[in-house]
Amino acid sequence: MLLGYPVGELAWLALLILAGGIVTGILAGLFGIGGGGVIVPVLYEVFGIIHVPDSLRMQLCIGTSLAIIVPTTVRSYLAHKKRGAVIPQVVRIWALPAIAGVVVGSVTASFAPGAVFKIAFVIFTAFISTKMLFAGDRWNFGDELPGRVLMSVYGFVTGLVSSLVGVSGGAFSNAVLTMYGQPMQRAVATSAGIGVPITVVGAIGYAFAGWSHIHDLPPLSFGFVSVIGFVLMAPVSSYMTGYGVRLAHWLPRRKLEIGFGLFLMLVSLRFLATLI
């Protein structure tokens, strides 16, 4: 026995988390996402096996996901920045509103039921995947980015959505930037930059939000953040990010969009199944 669980069961859970870390890192670099779309479903199954209460499982998945993708998002951002693909003015304008959105989402996690986060996850992934798969350039708001006020609104929504579904904001910000005529590669790189403050603040917020539920959570949980999940998955996903970045700068824009859309559609269907 280790931490109250059979060693064989913990070893199996560790393998699942490590496998998820490999996929997470590649997707983070490829699509500019922190990998939460992969981490959350994986952890949902993992925490189900160890009997985390259904009322808290989704929140624990999201908080742990945000913590795990901090190093992945930082590495993705630095790799893209080195290639000169980041739009610095977008990162500057979106950062503070995005943090405000994350704070609102973290507070929501302290009292909202798990179904709220599942529904948010399904709506979010279905919308973004539909845009990427079917709209193409038809969902185009213009060839230039809007003014500071509207950009700040986009930043707040990015932070709020990210903290409700456990992602770094890349999926939403990618969609917004491409709808304003930005190339997919630049949108991916900039999204990684915005994801850095979102994931850091989000992880801290969820840790505090879950503190009152600490006795109902697995061993070594810091609020709604599983230290075990973070320690096992974060290094692997961070290491694999570089391979995803190489693919992102090699593949044509449309292939990136189709791959991104298919990935999110599968995630949406998976969580929709848990609500039925």
CSV table of N, CA, C and O in Angstrom, one decimal, residues 4 21 27 35 61 103 154 201 222:
chain,number,residue,atom,x,y,z
A,4,GLY,N,-2.3,4.9,0.9
A,4,GLY,CA,-3.7,4.4,1.1
A,4,GLY,C,-4.2,3.6,-0.1
A,4,GLY,O,-5.4,3.2,0.0
A,21,GLY,N,0.6,13.0,-20.6
A,21,GLY,CA,1.6,14.1,-20.7
A,21,GLY,C,2.3,14.2,-22.0
A,21,GLY,O,2.6,15.3,-22.5
A,27,LEU,N,0.5,18.5,-28.4
A,27,LEU,CA,-0.6,19.3,-28.8
A,27,LEU,C,-0.4,20.8,-28.3
A,27,LEU,O,-0.9,21.7,-29.0
A,35,GLY,N,-2.9,22.2,-23.5
A,35,GLY,CA,-3.2,20.7,-23.4
A,35,GLY,C,-4.3,20.3,-22.5
A,35,GLY,O,-4.6,19.2,-22.3
A,61,CYS,N,-10.0,18.2,-11.7
A,61,CYS,CA,-9.4,18.0,-13.0
A,61,CYS,C,-9.0,19.3,-13.6
A,61,CYS,O,-7.9,19.5,-14.1
A,103,VAL,N,-10.0,34.9,-12.3
A,103,VAL,CA,-10.4,35.1,-10.9
A,103,VAL,C,-11.9,34.8,-10.8
A,103,VAL,O,-12.3,34.1,-9.8
A,154,TYR,N,-12.3,40.6,-25.2
A,154,TYR,CA,-11.8,39.3,-25.6
A,154,TYR,C,-10.9,38.6,-24.6
A,154,TYR,O,-10.9,37.4,-24.4
A,201,VAL,N,-2.2,32.1,-12.7
A,201,VAL,CA,-3.3,32.6,-11.8
A,201,VAL,C,-4.4,31.6,-11.6
A,201,VAL,O,-4.9,31.5,-10.5
A,222,PHE,N,-3.6,20.0,-3.1
A,222,PHE,CA,-3.5,21.3,-2.6
A,222,PHE,C,-4.8,22.1,-3.1
A,222,PHE,O,-4.7,22.7,-4.2
